[in-house]
Tab-separated table of C-alpha atoms in Angstrom:
chain	number	residue	atom	x	y	z
X	27	MET	CA	-19.781	-3.530	9.462
X	28	LEU	CA	-18.094	-0.157	8.947
X	29	LEU	CA	-18.309	-0.402	5.161
X	30	GLN	CA	-21.798	-1.831	4.725
X	31	GLY	CA	-23.183	-0.881	1.315
X	32	LYS	CA	-19.857	0.380	-0.049
X	33	ASN	CA	-18.268	-0.763	-3.310
X	34	ALA	CA	-14.489	-1.203	-3.281
X	35	ILE	CA	-12.111	-1.852	-6.173
X	36	VAL	CA	-8.844	-3.583	-5.252
X	37	TYR	CA	-6.057	-3.679	-7.829
X	38	GLY	CA	-3.482	-6.417	-7.322
X	39	ALA	CA	-5.892	-8.491	-5.255
X	40	GLY	CA	-3.958	-11.677	-5.948
X	41	GLY	CA	-0.939	-10.538	-3.957
X	42	SER	CA	-0.490	-11.120	-0.246
X	43	LEU	CA	-1.214	-7.575	0.880
X	44	GLY	CA	-3.813	-6.838	-1.782
X	45	GLY	CA	-5.636	-10.018	-0.830
X	46	ALA	CA	-5.463	-9.230	2.885
X	47	VAL	CA	-6.891	-5.748	2.376
X	48	ALA	CA	-9.612	-7.060	0.045
X	49	SER	CA	-10.633	-9.661	2.621
X	50	ALA	CA	-10.742	-7.062	5.399
X	51	LEU	CA	-12.847	-4.657	3.318
X	52	ALA	CA	-15.273	-7.480	2.553
X	53	ALA	CA	-15.435	-8.524	6.205
X	54	ALA	CA	-16.360	-4.918	7.024
X	55	GLY	CA	-19.346	-5.146	4.677
X	56	ALA	CA	-18.050	-3.820	1.357
X	57	HIS	CA	-18.736	-5.443	-1.996
X	58	VAL	CA	-15.183	-5.938	-3.232
X	59	PHE	CA	-14.352	-5.951	-6.925
X	60	LEU	CA	-11.077	-7.825	-7.207
X	61	THR	CA	-8.824	-7.221	-10.177
X	62	GLY	CA	-5.568	-8.596	-11.472
X	63	HIS	CA	-3.612	-9.031	-14.667
X	64	HIS	CA	-3.659	-12.796	-14.105
X	65	LEU	CA	-6.702	-14.265	-12.383
X	66	THR	CA	-5.470	-17.509	-10.799
X	67	SER	CA	-4.274	-15.880	-7.574
X	68	VAL	CA	-7.175	-13.400	-7.599
X	69	GLN	CA	-9.648	-16.291	-7.685
X	70	LYS	CA	-7.995	-17.730	-4.569
X	71	THR	CA	-8.571	-14.453	-2.741
X	72	ALA	CA	-12.171	-14.406	-3.957
X	73	ALA	CA	-12.769	-17.970	-2.779
X	74	GLY	CA	-11.624	-17.053	0.722
X	75	ILE	CA	-13.934	-14.040	0.807
X	76	GLU	CA	-16.894	-16.063	-0.449
X	77	SER	CA	-16.308	-18.809	2.123
X	78	ALA	CA	-16.397	-16.145	4.842
X	79	GLY	CA	-19.737	-14.856	3.559
X	80	GLY	CA	-18.403	-11.756	1.810
X	81	LYS	CA	-19.649	-10.183	-1.389
X	82	VAL	CA	-17.059	-10.365	-4.152
X	83	SER	CA	-16.659	-10.040	-7.924
X	84	VAL	CA	-13.586	-10.821	-10.016
X	85	HIS	CA	-12.400	-9.061	-13.167
X	86	GLN	CA	-9.264	-9.208	-15.292
X	87	VAL	CA	-7.829	-5.691	-15.417
X	88	ASP	CA	-4.471	-4.316	-16.498
X	89	ALA	CA	-3.902	-1.576	-13.910
X	90	ARG	CA	-1.278	-0.009	-16.174
X	91	ASN	CA	-3.646	0.430	-19.106
X	92	ALA	CA	-6.031	3.390	-19.161
X	93	ARG	CA	-8.692	1.722	-21.282
X	94	SER	CA	-8.704	-1.424	-19.146
X	95	VAL	CA	-9.027	0.615	-15.941
X	96	ASN	CA	-11.737	2.920	-17.286
X	97	ASP	CA	-13.772	0.087	-18.817
X	98	HIS	CA	-13.707	-1.799	-15.523
X	99	ILE	CA	-14.788	1.211	-13.486
X	100	GLN	CA	-17.684	1.717	-15.869
X	101	SER	CA	-18.689	-1.926	-15.446
X	102	VAL	CA	-18.652	-1.506	-11.656
X	103	LEU	CA	-20.848	1.571	-12.003
X	104	ASP	CA	-23.242	-0.314	-14.255
X	105	THR	CA	-23.408	-3.220	-11.810
X	106	ALA	CA	-23.258	-1.565	-8.399
X	107	GLY	CA	-24.076	2.086	-9.009
X	108	SER	CA	-21.049	3.637	-7.291
X	109	VAL	CA	-17.321	3.388	-6.676
X	110	ASP	CA	-16.740	4.230	-3.019
X	111	ILE	CA	-13.237	2.889	-2.344
X	112	SER	CA	-10.204	2.340	-4.564
X	113	PHE	CA	-7.009	0.625	-3.394
X	114	ASN	CA	-3.987	-0.184	-5.557
X	115	ALA	CA	-1.471	-2.825	-4.403
X	116	ILE	CA	0.085	-4.028	-7.669
X	117	GLY	CA	3.797	-4.842	-7.643
X	118	TRP	CA	6.349	-2.328	-8.934
X	119	GLN	CA	8.981	-4.791	-10.216
X	120	ASP	CA	11.729	-3.109	-8.232
X	121	THR	CA	15.357	-4.223	-8.118
X	122	GLN	CA	17.032	-3.949	-4.714
X	123	ASP	CA	20.215	-4.883	-2.844
X	124	ILE	CA	22.379	-3.042	-5.386
X	125	PRO	CA	24.002	0.350	-4.636
X	126	LEU	CA	22.716	3.197	-6.780
X	127	THR	CA	26.216	3.735	-8.154
X	128	GLU	CA	26.192	0.199	-9.556
X	129	MET	CA	22.572	0.086	-10.749
X	130	SER	CA	21.466	0.450	-14.357
X	131	LEU	CA	19.178	3.327	-15.283
X	132	GLU	CA	16.564	0.824	-16.450
X	133	ASP	CA	16.452	-0.957	-13.100
X	134	PHE	CA	16.339	2.356	-11.239
X	135	LEU	CA	13.514	3.862	-13.274
X	136	ARG	CA	11.311	0.753	-13.573
X	137	PRO	CA	9.592	0.963	-10.136
X	138	VAL	CA	9.268	4.746	-10.377
X	139	SER	CA	7.584	4.477	-13.763
X	140	ILE	CA	5.277	1.576	-12.842
X	141	ALA	CA	4.294	3.068	-9.478
X	142	LEU	CA	3.349	6.471	-10.865
X	143	GLU	CA	1.748	5.032	-13.979
X	144	THR	CA	-0.610	2.670	-12.161
X	145	GLN	CA	-1.391	4.996	-9.248
X	146	PHE	CA	-2.142	7.865	-11.636
X	147	LEU	CA	-4.407	5.770	-13.868
X	148	THR	CA	-6.405	4.078	-11.128
X	149	ALA	CA	-6.642	7.013	-8.719
X	150	THR	CA	-7.628	9.626	-11.294
X	151	ALA	CA	-10.161	7.267	-12.874
X	152	ALA	CA	-11.757	6.706	-9.469
X	153	ALA	CA	-11.620	10.423	-8.667
X	154	ARG	CA	-13.541	11.323	-11.831
X	155	VAL	CA	-16.374	9.037	-10.768
X	156	MET	CA	-16.225	10.178	-7.156
X	157	LYS	CA	-16.471	13.838	-8.208
X	158	THR	CA	-19.903	13.090	-9.626
X	159	GLN	CA	-20.855	11.214	-6.468
X	160	GLN	CA	-19.360	13.934	-4.242
X	161	SER	CA	-17.819	11.224	-2.089
X	162	GLY	CA	-15.240	8.460	-2.073
X	163	VAL	CA	-11.940	7.249	-0.623
X	164	ILE	CA	-8.764	6.464	-2.576
X	165	LEU	CA	-6.005	4.611	-0.744
X	166	THR	CA	-2.442	4.417	-2.021
X	167	LEU	CA	0.389	2.287	-0.662
X	168	THR	CA	4.094	2.850	-0.042
X	169	ALA	CA	6.709	1.517	2.353
X	170	THR	CA	9.360	2.614	4.847
X	171	PRO	CA	11.726	4.241	2.293
X	172	GLY	CA	9.009	6.803	1.585
X	173	GLY	CA	9.794	8.460	4.910
X	174	ILE	CA	13.486	7.876	5.531
X	175	GLY	CA	16.787	7.464	3.730
X	176	TYR	CA	17.221	3.747	3.106
X	177	ALA	CA	20.278	2.201	1.490
X	178	ASN	CA	20.248	-0.324	-1.344
X	179	VAL	CA	16.569	-0.066	-2.295
X	180	GLY	CA	17.274	1.296	-5.772
X	181	GLY	CA	14.378	3.130	-7.361
X	182	PHE	CA	11.903	1.777	-4.817
X	183	GLY	CA	12.591	4.589	-2.342
X	184	PRO	CA	12.120	7.397	-4.897
X	185	ALA	CA	8.980	5.600	-6.136
X	186	CYS	CA	7.528	5.620	-2.613
X	187	ASN	CA	8.302	9.329	-2.271
X	188	ALA	CA	6.698	10.043	-5.633
X	189	VAL	CA	3.485	8.174	-4.791
X	190	GLU	CA	3.191	9.945	-1.445
X	191	GLY	CA	3.601	13.320	-3.173
X	192	PHE	CA	1.093	12.392	-5.869
X	193	SER	CA	-1.444	11.363	-3.233
X	194	ARG	CA	-1.102	14.676	-1.392
X	195	ASN	CA	-1.554	16.699	-4.570
X	196	LEU	CA	-4.561	14.699	-5.748
X	197	ALA	CA	-6.103	15.039	-2.286
X	198	ALA	CA	-5.720	18.820	-2.492
X	199	GLU	CA	-7.527	18.886	-5.844
X	200	SER	CA	-10.211	16.374	-4.890
X	201	GLY	CA	-11.091	17.491	-1.368
X	202	PRO	CA	-13.691	20.078	-2.440
X	203	TYR	CA	-15.650	17.234	-4.054
X	204	GLY	CA	-15.863	15.213	-0.848
X	205	ILE	CA	-13.102	12.809	-1.874
X	206	ARG	CA	-10.488	11.685	0.645
X	207	ILE	CA	-7.104	10.355	-0.453
X	208	VAL	CA	-4.783	8.763	2.087
X	209	ASN	CA	-1.519	6.908	1.667
X	210	ILE	CA	-0.611	3.944	3.857
X	211	ARG	CA	3.099	3.496	4.514
X	212	SER	CA	3.760	-0.109	5.439
X	213	ALA	CA	6.843	-2.050	6.400
X	214	GLY	CA	7.788	-5.611	5.554
X	215	SER	CA	5.238	-8.054	6.913
X	216	PRO	CA	6.805	-11.363	7.998
X	217	ASP	CA	3.564	-13.218	7.234
X	218	SER	CA	3.488	-12.043	3.610
X	219	ARG	CA	4.186	-14.440	0.756
X	220	ILE	CA	7.499	-12.813	-0.203
X	221	PHE	CA	8.834	-13.057	3.339
X	222	LYS	CA	7.714	-16.651	3.773
X	223	GLU	CA	9.337	-17.637	0.480
X	224	ALA	CA	12.538	-15.816	1.422
X	225	ILE	CA	12.700	-17.566	4.785
X	226	ALA	CA	12.155	-20.945	3.143
X	227	ALA	CA	14.894	-20.266	0.593
X	228	GLY	CA	17.367	-18.319	2.723
X	229	GLY	CA	17.181	-19.968	6.103
X	230	GLU	CA	19.171	-18.478	8.976
X	231	ALA	CA	20.556	-15.492	7.052
X	232	VAL	CA	17.076	-14.290	6.162
X	233	GLU	CA	15.813	-14.834	9.701
X	234	GLN	CA	18.697	-12.712	11.008
X	235	PHE	CA	17.815	-9.986	8.512
X	236	ILE	CA	14.189	-9.998	9.631
X	237	GLN	CA	15.287	-9.803	13.261
X	238	LYS	CA	17.401	-6.774	12.352
X	239	MET	CA	14.333	-5.184	10.747
X	240	LYS	CA	12.394	-5.774	13.962
X	241	ASN	CA	15.188	-4.238	16.015
X	242	ASP	CA	15.049	-1.126	13.822
X	243	THR	CA	11.467	-0.438	14.936
X	244	MET	CA	10.281	1.297	18.072
X	245	LEU	CA	7.936	-1.573	18.895
X	246	LYS	CA	10.518	-4.279	18.154
X	247	ALA	CA	7.961	-5.946	15.909
X	248	LEU	CA	7.034	-5.692	12.253
X	249	PRO	CA	3.450	-4.983	11.164
X	250	LEU	CA	1.522	-8.013	9.986
X	251	MET	CA	-0.668	-7.888	6.904
X	252	GLU	CA	-3.677	-7.759	9.228
X	253	ASP	CA	-2.354	-4.503	10.674
X	254	ILE	CA	-2.188	-2.914	7.220
X	255	ALA	CA	-5.607	-4.290	6.287
X	256	ASN	CA	-7.241	-3.020	9.481
X	257	THR	CA	-5.762	0.414	8.836
X	258	ALA	CA	-7.219	0.383	5.328
X	259	VAL	CA	-10.685	-0.459	6.694
X	260	PHE	CA	-10.506	2.373	9.216
X	261	LEU	CA	-9.306	4.908	6.643
X	262	ALA	CA	-12.033	3.870	4.190
X	263	SER	CA	-14.734	4.274	6.845
X	264	ALA	CA	-16.631	7.297	8.119
X	265	MET	CA	-14.620	7.034	11.336
X	266	ALA	CA	-11.708	8.580	9.399
X	267	GLY	CA	-13.950	11.126	7.718
X	268	LYS	CA	-11.619	14.083	8.283
X	269	ILE	CA	-8.355	12.360	7.365
X	270	THR	CA	-7.028	13.189	3.913
X	271	GLY	CA	-3.882	14.312	2.137
X	272	VAL	CA	-1.524	12.549	4.540
X	273	THR	CA	0.485	9.355	4.884
X	274	ILE	CA	-0.465	7.069	7.764
X	275	ASP	CA	2.686	5.325	8.965
X	276	VAL	CA	2.139	1.669	9.890
X	277	THR	CA	5.808	0.692	10.121
X	278	ALA	CA	5.840	0.081	13.894
X	279	GLY	CA	8.104	3.116	14.159
X	280	THR	CA	10.752	2.212	11.589
X	281	THR	CA	10.399	5.488	9.720
X	282	SER	CA	11.165	7.469	12.858
X	283	ALA	CA	13.654	5.059	14.375
X	284	LEU	CA	15.821	3.217	11.860
X	285	ASN	CA	18.595	1.486	13.825
X	286	TYR	CA	16.666	2.441	16.939
X	287	LYS	CA	18.148	2.041	20.369
X	288	VAL	CA	17.711	3.807	23.700
X	289	THR	CA	20.405	6.479	23.887
X	290	ASN	CA	22.076	7.678	27.057
X	291	VAL	CA	22.401	11.453	26.818
X	292	ALA	CA	25.738	11.649	28.559
X	293	PHE	CA	26.116	15.418	28.718
X	294	LEU	CA	22.812	15.767	30.590
X	295	LYS	CA	23.657	13.278	33.314
X	296	LYS	CA	23.652	14.622	36.824
X	297	GLU	CA	26.726	14.014	38.843
X	298	THR	CA	26.309	11.761	41.846
X	299	PRO	CA	26.880	13.792	45.028
């Protein structure tokens, strides 16, 4: 129970990854306050947490609206007395699989705008509360293109880079108040809803694409949602008490090894006598 007695706000808790992280935080002892713009999927996440014996509350929050975010944080303070963990996993509405030279400005800018807007609003709102507490952990989320050039991801790659930079800067400002801010860089999780739906709709072509993604990693395997969720629990806990201002890469090595293969360094080979 690494997070016993902690209060955690999860934005986008109705999504696959947001729900997985929320469930893991609750299993570690935190009281999780689940939020979403639409509550149907959030309620499903809450039901799973409740059935496992976790402590959970559900609220409708627009994570792109300052008043909605601030009002909710105040309600959490009034109810629980503190905000110890904040995690934002809302979708960025990105358009991909189109070269930048053929993409509209609107499609390119949309994920950049949404990502920075929601991360700024939720992270700074949490940081203001945590400054008073002199403690707290804010977790942000990006993906593989945040650490490597990646073709045909449109504005999603620049959005990841922007969020990682924002997290570092906010960590530098917030550190003196005992606040830690860490970004998690994930890769595609084959057990997530979007992957499962793609496999069901795309069949063999999608399965081949996923296999290619696995081959691009050092471990020849993609991280599951559980891997991301377990990382979030660790980073939110006292065990990671000196980790801040960095991105933790949970891509199974994709960022460092896109199109990875073992290379024979021919010019260093010794000649056989």
